mmCIF file of C-alpha atoms and ligand atoms in Angstrom:
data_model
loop_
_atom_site.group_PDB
_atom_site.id
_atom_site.type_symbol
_atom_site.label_atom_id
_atom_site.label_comp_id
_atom_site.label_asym_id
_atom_site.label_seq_id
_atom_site.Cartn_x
_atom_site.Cartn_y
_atom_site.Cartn_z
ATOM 1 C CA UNK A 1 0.000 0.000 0.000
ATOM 2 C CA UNK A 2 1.069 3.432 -0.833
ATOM 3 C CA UNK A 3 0.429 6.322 1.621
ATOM 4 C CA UNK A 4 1.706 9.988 0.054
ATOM 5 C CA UNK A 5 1.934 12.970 2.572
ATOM 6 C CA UNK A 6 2.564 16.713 1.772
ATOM 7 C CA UNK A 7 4.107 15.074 -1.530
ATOM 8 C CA UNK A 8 5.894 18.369 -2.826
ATOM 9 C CA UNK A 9 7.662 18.522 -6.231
ATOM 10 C CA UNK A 10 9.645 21.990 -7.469
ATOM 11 C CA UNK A 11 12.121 21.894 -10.472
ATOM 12 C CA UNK A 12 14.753 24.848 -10.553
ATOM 13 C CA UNK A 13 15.718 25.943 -13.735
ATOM 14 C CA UNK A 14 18.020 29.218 -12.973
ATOM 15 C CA UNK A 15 15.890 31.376 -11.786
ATOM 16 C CA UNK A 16 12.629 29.830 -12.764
ATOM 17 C CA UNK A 17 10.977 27.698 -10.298
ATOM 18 C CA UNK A 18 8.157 25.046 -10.955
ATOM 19 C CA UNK A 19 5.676 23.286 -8.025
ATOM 20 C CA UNK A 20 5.064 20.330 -9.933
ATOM 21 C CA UNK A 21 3.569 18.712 -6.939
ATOM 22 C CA UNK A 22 2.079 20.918 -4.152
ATOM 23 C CA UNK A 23 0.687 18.964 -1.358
ATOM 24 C CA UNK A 24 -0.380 15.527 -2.541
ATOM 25 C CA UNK A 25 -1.853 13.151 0.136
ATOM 26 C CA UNK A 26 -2.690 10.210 -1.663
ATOM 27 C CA UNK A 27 -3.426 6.629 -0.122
ATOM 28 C CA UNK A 28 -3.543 3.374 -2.517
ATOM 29 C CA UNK A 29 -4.470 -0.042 -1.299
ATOM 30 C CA UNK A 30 -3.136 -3.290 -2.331
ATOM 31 C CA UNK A 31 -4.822 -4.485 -5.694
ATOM 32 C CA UNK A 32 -6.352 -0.766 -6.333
ATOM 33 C CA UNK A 33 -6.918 -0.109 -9.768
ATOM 34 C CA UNK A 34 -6.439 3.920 -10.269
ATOM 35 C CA UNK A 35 -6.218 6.354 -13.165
ATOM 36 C CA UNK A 36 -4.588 9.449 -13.250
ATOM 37 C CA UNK A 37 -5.268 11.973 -15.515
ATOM 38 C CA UNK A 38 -5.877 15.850 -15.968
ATOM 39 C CA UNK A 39 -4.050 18.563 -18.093
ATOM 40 C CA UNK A 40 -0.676 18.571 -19.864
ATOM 41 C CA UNK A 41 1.640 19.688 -17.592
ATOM 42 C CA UNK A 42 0.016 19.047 -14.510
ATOM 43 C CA UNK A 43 2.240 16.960 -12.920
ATOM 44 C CA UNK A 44 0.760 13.291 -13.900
ATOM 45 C CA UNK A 45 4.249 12.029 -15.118
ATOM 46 C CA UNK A 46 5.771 13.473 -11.995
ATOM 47 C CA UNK A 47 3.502 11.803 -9.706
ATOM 48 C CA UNK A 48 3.838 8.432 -11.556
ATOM 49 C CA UNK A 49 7.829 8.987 -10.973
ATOM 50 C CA UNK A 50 7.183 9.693 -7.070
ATOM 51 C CA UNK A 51 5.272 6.167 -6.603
ATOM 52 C CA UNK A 52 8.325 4.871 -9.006
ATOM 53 C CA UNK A 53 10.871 6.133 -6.945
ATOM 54 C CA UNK A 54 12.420 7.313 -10.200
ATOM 55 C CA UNK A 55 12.918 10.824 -8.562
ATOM 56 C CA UNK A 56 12.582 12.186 -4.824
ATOM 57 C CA UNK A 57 10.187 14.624 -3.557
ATOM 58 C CA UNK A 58 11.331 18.047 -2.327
ATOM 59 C CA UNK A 59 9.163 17.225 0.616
ATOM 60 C CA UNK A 60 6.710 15.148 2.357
ATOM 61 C CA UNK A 61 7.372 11.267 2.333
ATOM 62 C CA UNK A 62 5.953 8.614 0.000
ATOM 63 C CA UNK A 63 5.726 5.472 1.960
ATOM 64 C CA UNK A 64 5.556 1.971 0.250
ATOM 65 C CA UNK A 65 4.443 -0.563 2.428
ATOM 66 C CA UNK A 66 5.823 1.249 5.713
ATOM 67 C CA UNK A 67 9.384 2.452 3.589
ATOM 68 C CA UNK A 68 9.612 6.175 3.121
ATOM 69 C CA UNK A 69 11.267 5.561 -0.757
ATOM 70 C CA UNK A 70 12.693 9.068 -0.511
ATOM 71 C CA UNK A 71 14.675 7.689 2.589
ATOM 72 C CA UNK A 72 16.066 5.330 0.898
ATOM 73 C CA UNK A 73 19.483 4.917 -0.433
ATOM 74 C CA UNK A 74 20.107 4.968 -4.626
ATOM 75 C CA UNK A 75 21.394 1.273 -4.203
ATOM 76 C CA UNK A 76 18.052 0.325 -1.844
ATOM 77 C CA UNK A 77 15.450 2.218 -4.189
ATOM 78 C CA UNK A 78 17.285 0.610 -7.118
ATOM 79 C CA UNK A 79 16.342 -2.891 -5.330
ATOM 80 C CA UNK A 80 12.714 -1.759 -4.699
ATOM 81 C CA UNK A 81 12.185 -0.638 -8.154
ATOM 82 C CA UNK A 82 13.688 -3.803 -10.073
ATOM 83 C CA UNK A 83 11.855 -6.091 -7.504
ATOM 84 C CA UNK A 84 8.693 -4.953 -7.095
ATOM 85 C CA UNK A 85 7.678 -2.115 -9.666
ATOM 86 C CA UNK A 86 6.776 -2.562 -13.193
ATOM 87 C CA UNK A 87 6.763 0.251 -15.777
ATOM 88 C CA UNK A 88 5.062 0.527 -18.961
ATOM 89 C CA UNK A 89 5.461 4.102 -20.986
ATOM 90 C CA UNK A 90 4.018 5.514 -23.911
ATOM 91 C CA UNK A 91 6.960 5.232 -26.244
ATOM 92 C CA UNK A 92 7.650 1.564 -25.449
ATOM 93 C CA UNK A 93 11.624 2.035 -24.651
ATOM 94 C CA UNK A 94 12.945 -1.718 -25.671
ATOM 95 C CA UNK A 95 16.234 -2.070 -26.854
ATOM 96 C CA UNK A 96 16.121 -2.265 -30.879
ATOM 97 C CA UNK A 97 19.063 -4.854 -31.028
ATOM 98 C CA UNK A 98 17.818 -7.477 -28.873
ATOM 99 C CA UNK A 99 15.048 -10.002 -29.404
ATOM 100 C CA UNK A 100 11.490 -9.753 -27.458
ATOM 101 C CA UNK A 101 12.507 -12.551 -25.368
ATOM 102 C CA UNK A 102 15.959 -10.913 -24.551
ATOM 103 C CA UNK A 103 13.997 -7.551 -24.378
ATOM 104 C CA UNK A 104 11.766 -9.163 -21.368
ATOM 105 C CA UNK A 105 14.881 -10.970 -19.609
ATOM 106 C CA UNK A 106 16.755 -7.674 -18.981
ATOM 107 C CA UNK A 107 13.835 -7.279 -15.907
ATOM 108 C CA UNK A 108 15.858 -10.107 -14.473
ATOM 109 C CA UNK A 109 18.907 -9.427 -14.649
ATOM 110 C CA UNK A 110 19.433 -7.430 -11.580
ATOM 111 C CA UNK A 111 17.644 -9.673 -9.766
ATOM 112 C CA UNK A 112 20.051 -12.574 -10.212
ATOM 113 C CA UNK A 113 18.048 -15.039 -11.820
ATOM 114 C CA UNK A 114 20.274 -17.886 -14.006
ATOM 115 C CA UNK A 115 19.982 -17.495 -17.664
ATOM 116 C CA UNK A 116 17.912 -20.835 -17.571
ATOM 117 C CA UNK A 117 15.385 -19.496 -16.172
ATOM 118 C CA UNK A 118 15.335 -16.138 -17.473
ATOM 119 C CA UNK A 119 14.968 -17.758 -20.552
ATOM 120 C CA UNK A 120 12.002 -19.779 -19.815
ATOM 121 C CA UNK A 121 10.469 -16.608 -17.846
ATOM 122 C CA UNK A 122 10.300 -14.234 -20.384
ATOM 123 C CA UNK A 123 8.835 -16.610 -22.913
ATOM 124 C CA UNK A 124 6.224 -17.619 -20.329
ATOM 125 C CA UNK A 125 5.479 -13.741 -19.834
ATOM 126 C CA UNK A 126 5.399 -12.954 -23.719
ATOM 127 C CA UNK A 127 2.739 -16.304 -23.760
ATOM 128 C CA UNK A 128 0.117 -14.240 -21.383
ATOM 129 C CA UNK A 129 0.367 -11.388 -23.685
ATOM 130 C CA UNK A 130 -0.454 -13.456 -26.647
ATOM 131 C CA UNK A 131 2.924 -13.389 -28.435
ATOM 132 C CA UNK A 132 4.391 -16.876 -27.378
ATOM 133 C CA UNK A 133 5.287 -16.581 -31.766
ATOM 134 C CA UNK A 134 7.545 -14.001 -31.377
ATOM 135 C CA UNK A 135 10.155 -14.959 -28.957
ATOM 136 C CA UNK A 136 12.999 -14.114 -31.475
ATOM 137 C CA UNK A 137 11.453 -11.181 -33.410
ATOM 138 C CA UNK A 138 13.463 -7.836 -32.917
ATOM 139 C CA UNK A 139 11.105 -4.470 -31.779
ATOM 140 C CA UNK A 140 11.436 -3.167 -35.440
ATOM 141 C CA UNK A 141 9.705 -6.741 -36.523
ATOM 142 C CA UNK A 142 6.790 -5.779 -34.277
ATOM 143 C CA UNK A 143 3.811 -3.548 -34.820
ATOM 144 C CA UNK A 144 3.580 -0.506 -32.499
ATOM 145 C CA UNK A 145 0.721 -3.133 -30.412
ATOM 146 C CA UNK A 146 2.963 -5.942 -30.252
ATOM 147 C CA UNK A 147 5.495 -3.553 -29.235
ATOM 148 C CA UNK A 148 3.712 -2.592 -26.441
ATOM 149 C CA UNK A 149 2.672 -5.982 -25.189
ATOM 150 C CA UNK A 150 6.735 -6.826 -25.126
ATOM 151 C CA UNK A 151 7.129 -3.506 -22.485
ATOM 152 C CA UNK A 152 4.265 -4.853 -20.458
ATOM 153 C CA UNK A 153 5.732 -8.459 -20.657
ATOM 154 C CA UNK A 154 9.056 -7.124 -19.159
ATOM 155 C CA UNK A 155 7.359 -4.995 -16.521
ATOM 156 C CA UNK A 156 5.220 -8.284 -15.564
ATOM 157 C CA UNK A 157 8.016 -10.994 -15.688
ATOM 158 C CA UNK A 158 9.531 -9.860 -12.229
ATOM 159 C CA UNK A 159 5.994 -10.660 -10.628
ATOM 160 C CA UNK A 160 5.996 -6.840 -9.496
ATOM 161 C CA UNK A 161 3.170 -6.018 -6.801
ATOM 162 C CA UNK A 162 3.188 -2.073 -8.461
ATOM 163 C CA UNK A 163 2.392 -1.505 -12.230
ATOM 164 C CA UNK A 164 2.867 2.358 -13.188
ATOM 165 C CA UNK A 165 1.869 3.534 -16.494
ATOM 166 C CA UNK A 166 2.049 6.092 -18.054
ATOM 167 C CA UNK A 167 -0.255 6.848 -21.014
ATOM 168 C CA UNK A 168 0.595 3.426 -22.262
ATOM 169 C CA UNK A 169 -1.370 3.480 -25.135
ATOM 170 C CA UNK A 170 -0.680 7.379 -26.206
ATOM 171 C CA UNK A 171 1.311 5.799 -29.475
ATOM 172 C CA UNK A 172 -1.117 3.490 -30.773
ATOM 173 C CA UNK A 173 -4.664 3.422 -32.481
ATOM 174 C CA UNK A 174 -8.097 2.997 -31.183
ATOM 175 C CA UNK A 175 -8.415 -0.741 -31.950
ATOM 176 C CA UNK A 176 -4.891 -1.996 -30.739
ATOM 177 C CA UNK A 177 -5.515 0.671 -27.695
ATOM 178 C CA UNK A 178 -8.574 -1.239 -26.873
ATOM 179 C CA UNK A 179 -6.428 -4.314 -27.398
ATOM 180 C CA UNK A 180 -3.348 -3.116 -24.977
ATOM 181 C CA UNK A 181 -6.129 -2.142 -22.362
ATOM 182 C CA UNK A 182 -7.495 -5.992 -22.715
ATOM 183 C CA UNK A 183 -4.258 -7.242 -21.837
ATOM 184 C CA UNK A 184 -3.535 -4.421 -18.836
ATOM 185 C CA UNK A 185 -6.765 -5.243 -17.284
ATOM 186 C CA UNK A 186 -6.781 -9.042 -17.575
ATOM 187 C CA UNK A 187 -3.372 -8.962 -15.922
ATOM 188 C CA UNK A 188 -3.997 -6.742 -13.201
ATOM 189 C CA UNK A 189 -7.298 -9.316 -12.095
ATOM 190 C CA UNK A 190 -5.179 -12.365 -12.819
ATOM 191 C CA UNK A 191 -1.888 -11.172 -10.708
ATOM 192 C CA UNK A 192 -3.927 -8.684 -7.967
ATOM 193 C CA UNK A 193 -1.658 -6.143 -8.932
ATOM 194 C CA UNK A 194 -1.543 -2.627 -7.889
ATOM 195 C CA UNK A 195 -2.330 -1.155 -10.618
ATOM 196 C CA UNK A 196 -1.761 3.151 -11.690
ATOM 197 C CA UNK A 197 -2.114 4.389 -15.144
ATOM 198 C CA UNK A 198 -1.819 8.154 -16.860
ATOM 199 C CA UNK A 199 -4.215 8.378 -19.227
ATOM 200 C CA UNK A 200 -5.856 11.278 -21.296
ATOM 201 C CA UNK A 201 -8.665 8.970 -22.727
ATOM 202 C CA UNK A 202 -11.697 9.716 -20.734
ATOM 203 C CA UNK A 203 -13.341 6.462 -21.898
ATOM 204 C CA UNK A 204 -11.112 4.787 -20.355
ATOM 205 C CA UNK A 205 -10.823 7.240 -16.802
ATOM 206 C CA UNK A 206 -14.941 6.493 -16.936
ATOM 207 C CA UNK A 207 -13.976 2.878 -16.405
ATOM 208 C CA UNK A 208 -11.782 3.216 -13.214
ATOM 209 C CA UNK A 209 -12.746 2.750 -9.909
ATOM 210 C CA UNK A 210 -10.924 5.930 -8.618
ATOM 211 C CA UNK A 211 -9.734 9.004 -10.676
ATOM 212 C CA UNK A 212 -7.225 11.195 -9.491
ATOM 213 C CA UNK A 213 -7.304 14.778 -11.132
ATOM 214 C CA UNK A 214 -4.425 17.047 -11.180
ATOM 215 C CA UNK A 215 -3.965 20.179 -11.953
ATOM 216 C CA UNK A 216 -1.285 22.332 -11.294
ATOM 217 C CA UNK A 217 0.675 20.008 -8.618
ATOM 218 C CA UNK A 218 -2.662 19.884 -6.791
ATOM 219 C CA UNK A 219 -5.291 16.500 -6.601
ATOM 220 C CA UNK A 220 -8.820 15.817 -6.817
ATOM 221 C CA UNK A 221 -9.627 11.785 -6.385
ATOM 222 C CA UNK A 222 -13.272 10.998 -7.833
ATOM 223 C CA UNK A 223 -14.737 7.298 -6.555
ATOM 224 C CA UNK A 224 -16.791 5.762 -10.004
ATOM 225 C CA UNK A 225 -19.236 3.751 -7.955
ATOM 226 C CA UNK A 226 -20.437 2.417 -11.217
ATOM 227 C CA UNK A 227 -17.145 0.835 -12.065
HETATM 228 N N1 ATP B 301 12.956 17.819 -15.139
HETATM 229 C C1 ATP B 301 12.192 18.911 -15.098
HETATM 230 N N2 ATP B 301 12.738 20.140 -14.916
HETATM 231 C C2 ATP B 301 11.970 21.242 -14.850
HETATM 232 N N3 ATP B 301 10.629 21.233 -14.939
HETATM 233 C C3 ATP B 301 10.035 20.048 -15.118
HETATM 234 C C4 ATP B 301 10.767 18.827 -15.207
HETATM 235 N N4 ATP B 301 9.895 17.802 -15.390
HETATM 236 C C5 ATP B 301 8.680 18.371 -15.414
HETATM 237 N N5 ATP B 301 8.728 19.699 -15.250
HETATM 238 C C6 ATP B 301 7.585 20.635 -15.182
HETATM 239 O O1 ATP B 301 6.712 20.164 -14.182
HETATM 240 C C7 ATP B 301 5.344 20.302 -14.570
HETATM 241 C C8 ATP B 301 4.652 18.956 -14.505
HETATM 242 O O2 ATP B 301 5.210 18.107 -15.518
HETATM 243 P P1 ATP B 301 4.673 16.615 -15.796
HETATM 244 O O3 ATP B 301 5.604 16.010 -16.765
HETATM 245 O O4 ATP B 301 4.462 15.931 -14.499
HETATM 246 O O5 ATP B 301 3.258 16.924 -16.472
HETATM 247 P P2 ATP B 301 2.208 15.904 -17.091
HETATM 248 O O6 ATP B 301 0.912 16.130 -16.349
HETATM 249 O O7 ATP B 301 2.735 14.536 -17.122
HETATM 250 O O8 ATP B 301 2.011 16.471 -18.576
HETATM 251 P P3 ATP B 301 1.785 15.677 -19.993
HETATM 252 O O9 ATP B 301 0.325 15.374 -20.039
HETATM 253 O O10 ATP B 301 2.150 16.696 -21.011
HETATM 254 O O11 ATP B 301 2.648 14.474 -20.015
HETATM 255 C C9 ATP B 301 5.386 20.916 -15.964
HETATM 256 O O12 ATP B 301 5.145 22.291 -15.843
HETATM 257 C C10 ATP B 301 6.786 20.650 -16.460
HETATM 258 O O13 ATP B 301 7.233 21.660 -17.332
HETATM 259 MG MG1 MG B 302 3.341 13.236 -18.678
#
């Protein structure tokens, strides 16, 4: 469970200042499904990064399970992140010279686990997101959708309890977005996972169980009973 208090955010640039965050209290359970949206530059990606531990607040603390991540050492939030926090973001980031497979075993590197196995993981993973015939293909052999499903198969593989994502279907078209979303949904019911997404598509924010709004640095969280 995630518990965010007085989350602050300001970037210096020179003289320039910017409160991306400014005051976030924020509580997510275990298995909460949540969807974060609101204006371009309102500080979505930044919040995303916070539950990440990709970046530290300026102040307040953002506790994961009872561990205040921006307490934590590089080395210790490097061993959070690559155990139990998958990303998935817009433009897919895989490496263009390795294979899917190899793509999807990088998640396991850092976690020590034998070639073997790594191996047998990722194709397992790539299976669940329907492209057990494409263990070998590079990204460039891949439509933007498969693509996709490779990024969410290496963010899965590591049996994370977090996925973060944001605006994971931003680069793709309606029908494969309604596809990716399929595959995100299925996985978060099948694996109980904590699940946070940035998204601009309010069809899809209509579908969450809880909406967080921000808007300059500051949140609004809507319950969709309906959902
Ligand atoms: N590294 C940085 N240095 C300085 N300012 C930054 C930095 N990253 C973000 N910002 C600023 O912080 C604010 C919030 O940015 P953020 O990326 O969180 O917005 P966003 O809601 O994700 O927007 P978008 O929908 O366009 O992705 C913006 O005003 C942005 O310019
Ligand atoms: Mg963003």
């Amino acid at each position: 469970m995630y518990v965010l208090t007085g989350v602050t955010k300001r970037y210096t640039r020179g003289k320039d200042t910017v409160d991306a965050l400014d005051g976030v209290d924020l509580t997510i359970a275990d298995g909460d499904r949540l969807v974060i949206q609101g204006p371009t530059g309102g500080g979505k990606s930044t919040l995303l990064q916070m539950l990440g531990g990709l970046d530290k607040p300026s102040g307040g603390s953002v506790e994961l399970d009872g561990t205040d991540l921006a307490g934590l050492s590089e080395a210790r939030l490097t061993r959070v992140r690559s155990e139990s926090i998958g990303f998935v973001f817009q433009s897919f980031n895989l490496i263009p010279t390795l294979s899917a497979q190899e793509n999807v075993e990088t998640a396991l590197v850092p976690l020590g686990v034998k070639a073997g196995e790594r191996r047998r993981r990722a194709a397992e993973a790539l299976e669940s997101v329907g492209l057990g015939e494409r263990l070998g293909h590079l990204p460039a052999e891949l439509s933007g959708g498969q693509q996709q499903r490779v990024a969410i198969a290496r963010a899965l593989v590591k049996r994370p309890k977090v996925l973060l994502a944001d605006e994971p279907t931003g680069n793709l078209d309606e029908s494969t977005r309604d596809e990716i979303m399929e595959v995100l949904e299925g996985l978060w019911k099948e694996h109980g996972l904590t699940f946070v997404m940035v998204t601009h598509d309010s069809t899809l924010a209509r579908k969450a169980p809880r909406v967080v709004t921000i808007r300059k640095g500051r949140i609004t969280v809507k319950e969709n009973a309906g959902a």
